[in-house]
Coordinates of C-alpha atoms in Angstrom, one line a residue:
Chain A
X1428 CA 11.0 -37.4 -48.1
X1429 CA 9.8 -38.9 -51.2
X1430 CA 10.9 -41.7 -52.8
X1431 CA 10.4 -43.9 -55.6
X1432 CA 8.1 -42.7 -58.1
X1433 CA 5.2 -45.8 -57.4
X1434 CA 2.7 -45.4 -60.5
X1435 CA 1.0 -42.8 -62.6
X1436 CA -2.7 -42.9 -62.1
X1437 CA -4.8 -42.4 -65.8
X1438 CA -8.3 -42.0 -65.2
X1439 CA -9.9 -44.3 -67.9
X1440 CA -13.8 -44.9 -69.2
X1441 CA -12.5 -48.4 -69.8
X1442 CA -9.9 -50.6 -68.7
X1443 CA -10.6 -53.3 -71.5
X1444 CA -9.5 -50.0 -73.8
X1445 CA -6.9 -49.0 -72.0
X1446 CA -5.1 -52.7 -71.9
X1447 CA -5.0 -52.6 -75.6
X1448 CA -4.0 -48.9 -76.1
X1449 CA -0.9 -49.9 -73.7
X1450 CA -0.4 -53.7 -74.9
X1451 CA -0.7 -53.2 -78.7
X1452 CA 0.0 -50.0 -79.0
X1453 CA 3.0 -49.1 -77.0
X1454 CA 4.3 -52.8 -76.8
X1455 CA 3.7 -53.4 -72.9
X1456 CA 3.6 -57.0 -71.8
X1457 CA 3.3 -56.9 -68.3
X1458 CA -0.2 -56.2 -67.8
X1459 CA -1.3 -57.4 -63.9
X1460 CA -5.2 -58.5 -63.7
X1461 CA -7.9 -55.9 -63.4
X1462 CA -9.0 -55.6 -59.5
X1463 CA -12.2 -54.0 -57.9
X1464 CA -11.0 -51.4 -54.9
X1465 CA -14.9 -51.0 -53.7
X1466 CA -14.2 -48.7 -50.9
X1467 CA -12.5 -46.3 -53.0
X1468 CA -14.7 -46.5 -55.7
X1469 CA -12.9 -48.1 -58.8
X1470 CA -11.7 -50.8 -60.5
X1471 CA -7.7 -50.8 -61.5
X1472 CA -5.4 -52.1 -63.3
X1473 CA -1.1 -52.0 -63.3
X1474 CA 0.6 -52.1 -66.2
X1475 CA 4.9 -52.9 -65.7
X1476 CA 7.0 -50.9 -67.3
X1477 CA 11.0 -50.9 -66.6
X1478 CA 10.9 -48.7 -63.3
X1479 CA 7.6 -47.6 -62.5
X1480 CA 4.3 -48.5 -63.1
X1481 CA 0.8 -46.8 -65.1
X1482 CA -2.5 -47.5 -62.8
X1483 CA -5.2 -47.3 -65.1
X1484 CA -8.7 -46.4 -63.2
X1485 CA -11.9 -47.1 -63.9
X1486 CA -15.1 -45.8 -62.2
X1487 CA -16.6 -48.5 -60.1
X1488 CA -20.1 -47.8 -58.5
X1489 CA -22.4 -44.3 -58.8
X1490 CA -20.2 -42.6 -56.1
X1491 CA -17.0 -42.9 -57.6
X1492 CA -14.8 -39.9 -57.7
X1493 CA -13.4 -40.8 -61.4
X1494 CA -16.8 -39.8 -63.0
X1495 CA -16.4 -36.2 -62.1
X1496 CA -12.5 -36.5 -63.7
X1497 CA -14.2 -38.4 -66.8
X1498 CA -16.9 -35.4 -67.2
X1499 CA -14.3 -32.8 -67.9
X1500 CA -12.0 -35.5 -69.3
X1501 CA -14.1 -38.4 -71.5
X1502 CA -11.6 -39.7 -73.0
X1503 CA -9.4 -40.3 -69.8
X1504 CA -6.2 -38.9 -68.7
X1505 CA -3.7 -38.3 -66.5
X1506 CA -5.0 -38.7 -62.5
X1507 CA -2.8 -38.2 -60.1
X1508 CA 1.1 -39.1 -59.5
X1509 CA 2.0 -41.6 -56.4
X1510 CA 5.2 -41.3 -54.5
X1511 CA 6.5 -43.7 -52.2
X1512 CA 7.1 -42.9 -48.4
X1513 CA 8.8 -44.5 -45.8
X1514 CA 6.0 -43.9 -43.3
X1515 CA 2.6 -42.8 -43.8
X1516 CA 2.0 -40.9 -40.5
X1517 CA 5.5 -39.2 -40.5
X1518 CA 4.8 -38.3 -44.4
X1519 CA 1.2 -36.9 -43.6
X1520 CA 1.7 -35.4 -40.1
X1521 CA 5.1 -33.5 -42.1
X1522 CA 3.3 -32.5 -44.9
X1523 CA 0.2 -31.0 -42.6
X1524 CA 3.1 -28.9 -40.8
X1525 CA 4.3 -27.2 -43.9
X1526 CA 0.7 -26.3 -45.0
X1527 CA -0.4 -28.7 -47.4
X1528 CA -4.0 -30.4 -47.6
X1529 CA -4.9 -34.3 -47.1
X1530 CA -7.5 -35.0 -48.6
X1531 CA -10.8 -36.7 -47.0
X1532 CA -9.8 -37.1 -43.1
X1533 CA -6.4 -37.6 -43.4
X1534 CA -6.6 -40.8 -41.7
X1535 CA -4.4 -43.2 -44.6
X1536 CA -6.7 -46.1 -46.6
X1537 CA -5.3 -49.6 -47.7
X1538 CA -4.4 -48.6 -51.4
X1539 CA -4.5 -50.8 -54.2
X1540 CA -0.9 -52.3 -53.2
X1541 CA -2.2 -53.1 -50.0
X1542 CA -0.1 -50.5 -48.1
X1543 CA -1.5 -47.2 -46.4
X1544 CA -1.7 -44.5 -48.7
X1545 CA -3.4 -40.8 -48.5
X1546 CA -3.9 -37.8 -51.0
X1547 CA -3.0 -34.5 -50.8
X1548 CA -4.8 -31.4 -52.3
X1549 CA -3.7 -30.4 -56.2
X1550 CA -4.3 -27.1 -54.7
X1551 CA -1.1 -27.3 -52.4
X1552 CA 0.8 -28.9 -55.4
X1553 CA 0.9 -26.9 -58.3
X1554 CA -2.2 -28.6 -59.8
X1555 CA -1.6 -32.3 -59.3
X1556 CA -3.4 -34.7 -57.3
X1557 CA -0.4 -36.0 -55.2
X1558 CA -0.6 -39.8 -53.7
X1559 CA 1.5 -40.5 -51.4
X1560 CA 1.9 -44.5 -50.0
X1561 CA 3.9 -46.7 -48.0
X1562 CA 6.6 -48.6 -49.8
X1563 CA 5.3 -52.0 -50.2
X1564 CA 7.6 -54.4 -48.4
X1565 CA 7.7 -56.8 -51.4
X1566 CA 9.0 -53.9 -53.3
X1567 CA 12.0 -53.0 -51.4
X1568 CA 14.9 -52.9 -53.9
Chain B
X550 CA 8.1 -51.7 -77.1
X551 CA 7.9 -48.7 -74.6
X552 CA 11.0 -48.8 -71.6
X553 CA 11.5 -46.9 -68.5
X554 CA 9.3 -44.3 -67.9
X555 CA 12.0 -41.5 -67.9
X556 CA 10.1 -38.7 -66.7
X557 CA 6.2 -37.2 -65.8
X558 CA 6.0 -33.8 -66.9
X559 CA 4.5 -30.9 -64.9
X560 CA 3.8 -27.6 -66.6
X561 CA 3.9 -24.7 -63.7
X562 CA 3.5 -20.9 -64.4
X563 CA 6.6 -20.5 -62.4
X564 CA 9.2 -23.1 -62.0
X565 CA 10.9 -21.1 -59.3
X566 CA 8.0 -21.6 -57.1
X567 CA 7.6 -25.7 -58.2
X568 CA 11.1 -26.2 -57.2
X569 CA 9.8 -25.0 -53.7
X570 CA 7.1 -27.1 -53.8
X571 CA 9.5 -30.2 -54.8
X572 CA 12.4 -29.4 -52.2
X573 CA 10.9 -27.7 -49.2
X574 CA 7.2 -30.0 -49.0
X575 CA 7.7 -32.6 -50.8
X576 CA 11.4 -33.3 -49.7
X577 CA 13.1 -33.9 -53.1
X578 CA 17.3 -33.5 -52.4
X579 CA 18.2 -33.8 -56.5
X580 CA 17.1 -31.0 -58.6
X581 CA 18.9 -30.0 -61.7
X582 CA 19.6 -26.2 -62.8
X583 CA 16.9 -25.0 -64.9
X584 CA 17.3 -24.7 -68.8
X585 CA 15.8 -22.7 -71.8
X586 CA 14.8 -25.0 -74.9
X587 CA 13.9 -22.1 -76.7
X588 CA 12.8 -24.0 -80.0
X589 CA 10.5 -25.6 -78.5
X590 CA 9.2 -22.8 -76.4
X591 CA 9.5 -23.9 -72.7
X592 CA 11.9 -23.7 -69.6
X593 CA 12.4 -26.8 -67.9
X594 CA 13.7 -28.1 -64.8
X595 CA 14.3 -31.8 -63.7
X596 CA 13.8 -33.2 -60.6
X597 CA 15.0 -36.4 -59.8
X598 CA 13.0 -39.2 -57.9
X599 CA 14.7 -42.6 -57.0
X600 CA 13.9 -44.6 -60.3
X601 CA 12.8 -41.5 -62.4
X602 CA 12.2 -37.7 -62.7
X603 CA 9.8 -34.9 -62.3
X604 CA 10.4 -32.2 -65.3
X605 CA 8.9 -29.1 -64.1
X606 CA 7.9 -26.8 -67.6
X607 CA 7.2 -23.2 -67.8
X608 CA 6.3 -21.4 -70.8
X609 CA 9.1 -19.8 -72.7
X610 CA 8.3 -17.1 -75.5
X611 CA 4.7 -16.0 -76.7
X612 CA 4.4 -18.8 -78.7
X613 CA 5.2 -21.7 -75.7
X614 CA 2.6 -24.3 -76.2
X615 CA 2.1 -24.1 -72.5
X616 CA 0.6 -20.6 -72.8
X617 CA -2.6 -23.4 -73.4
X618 CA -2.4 -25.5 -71.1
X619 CA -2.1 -23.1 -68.6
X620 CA -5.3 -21.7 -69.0
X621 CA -7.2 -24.4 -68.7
X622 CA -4.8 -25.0 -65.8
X623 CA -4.3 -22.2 -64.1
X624 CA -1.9 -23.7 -61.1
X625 CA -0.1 -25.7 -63.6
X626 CA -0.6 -29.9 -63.8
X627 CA 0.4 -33.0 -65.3
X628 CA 1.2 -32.0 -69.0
X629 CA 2.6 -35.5 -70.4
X630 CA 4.1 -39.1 -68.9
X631 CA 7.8 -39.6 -71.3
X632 CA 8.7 -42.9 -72.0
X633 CA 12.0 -44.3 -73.3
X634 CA 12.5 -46.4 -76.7
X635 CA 15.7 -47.6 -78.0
X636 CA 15.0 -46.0 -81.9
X637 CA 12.9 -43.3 -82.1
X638 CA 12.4 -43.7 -86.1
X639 CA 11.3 -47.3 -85.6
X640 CA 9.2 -46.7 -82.6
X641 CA 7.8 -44.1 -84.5
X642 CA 7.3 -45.7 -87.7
X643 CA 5.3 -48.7 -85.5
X644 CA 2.9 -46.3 -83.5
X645 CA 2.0 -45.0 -87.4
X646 CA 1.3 -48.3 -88.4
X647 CA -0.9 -49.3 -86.0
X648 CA -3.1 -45.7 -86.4
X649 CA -0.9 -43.1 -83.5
X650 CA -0.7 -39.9 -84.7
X651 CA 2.7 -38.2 -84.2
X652 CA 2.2 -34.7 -83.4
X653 CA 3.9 -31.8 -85.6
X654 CA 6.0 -33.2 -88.5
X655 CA 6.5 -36.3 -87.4
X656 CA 10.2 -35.8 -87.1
X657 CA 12.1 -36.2 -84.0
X658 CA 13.5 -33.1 -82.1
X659 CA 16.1 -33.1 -80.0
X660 CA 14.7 -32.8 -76.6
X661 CA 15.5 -31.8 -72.7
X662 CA 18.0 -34.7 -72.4
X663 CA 20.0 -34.7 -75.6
X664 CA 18.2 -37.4 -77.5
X665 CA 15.3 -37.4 -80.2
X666 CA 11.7 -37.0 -78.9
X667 CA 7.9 -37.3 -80.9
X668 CA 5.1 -37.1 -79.2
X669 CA 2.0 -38.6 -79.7
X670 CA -1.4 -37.2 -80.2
X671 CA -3.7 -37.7 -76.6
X672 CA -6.7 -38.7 -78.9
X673 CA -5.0 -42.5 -79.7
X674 CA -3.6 -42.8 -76.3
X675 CA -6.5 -42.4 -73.9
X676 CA -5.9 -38.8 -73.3
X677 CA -2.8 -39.1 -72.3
X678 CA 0.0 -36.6 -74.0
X679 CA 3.2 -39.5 -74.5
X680 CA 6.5 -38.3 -75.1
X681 CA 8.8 -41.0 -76.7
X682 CA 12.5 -40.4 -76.3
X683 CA 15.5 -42.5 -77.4
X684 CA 17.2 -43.7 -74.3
X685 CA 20.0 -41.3 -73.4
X686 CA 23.5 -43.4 -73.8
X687 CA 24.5 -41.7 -70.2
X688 CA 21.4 -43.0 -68.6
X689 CA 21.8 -46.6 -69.8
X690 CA 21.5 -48.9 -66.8

């Protein structure tokens, strides 16, 4: 069922940090503007590399569910893995058959590549927060 | 400076029961037979995705320095995001200079897929754990 590997999520206190950990540091130079996602809470930010991509994450707002991440992890880390899917419904209604936990309703949001996207319980997945999210059409191989 | 990201890595107490998690819920067709890398104290397993891998790590020995992790995390998580550099002396030499701290030594092991790994210290690199790893010549695109 799963397909590409879309981004690695890393929970950051700051984006501005973050850009120059992964530009100066470790030599990235495809660095995609900073965007607010106010429904979800945060403010994001996709840095290119070869195959894939890092999503660094911000808090954005009181309610954001990255402040509880960034209390047990100030310094940031890593958030949550996203996998792409060919179809959200298919992917979540298969996943709820075999036992596994989507988070919130389970009815899929418009994630920050603008396709439909839902998470499923750590609990289910050996500890990691799983995202799972339409393959954009722009980023058919 | 930093290429593909070759692989996320997932520490598990058992890998037996991740590879269930990968193949039976999460639908992955490719994964790899599992292999000791006793000097470094782990058992790992990869599983492919379609532009990278999952590589699935279970303690090996008394001395694994997963025995850790896994107890701040019980159910296993993310342990580490690997990516690939052409020359891991160079790459290494540059994170140095600009203030990384290379965990252990500082000199390259061999790692999971043949070629010379560091890793970096999670306090320079937003607490992220970063595996670099020469490109494998097999792997080349």
């Amino acid at each position: 069922m799963i397909g590409r590997l879309n981004h690695v999520g890393v929970a950051t206190p700051s984006i501005d940090d973050s850009i120059k950990l992964y530009r100066d540091i470790l030599g990235a130079t495809r660095i995609h503007e900073p965007f607010n996602l106010p429904e979800q809470g945060v403010r994001v930010c996709f840095v290119d590399v070869a195959n894939s991509q890092i999503e660094l994450i911000e808090p954005l707002g009181d309610d954001s569910p990255i402040h509880g991440f960034l209390k047990k992890n100030p310094a940031g880390g890593q958030h949550h893995v996203c996998f792409e899917v060919d179809d959200i419904i298919a992917a979540r209604d298969e996943m709820r058959a075999k036992g596994a936990t989507i988070l919130g309703t389970g009815e899929p949001r418009i994630g920050a590549h603008g396709t439909p996207i839902i998470f499923v319980h750590p609990r289910d997945m050996g500890g990691v927060l799983i995202e799972l999210m339409e393959t954009p059409e722009d980023m058919h191989a």
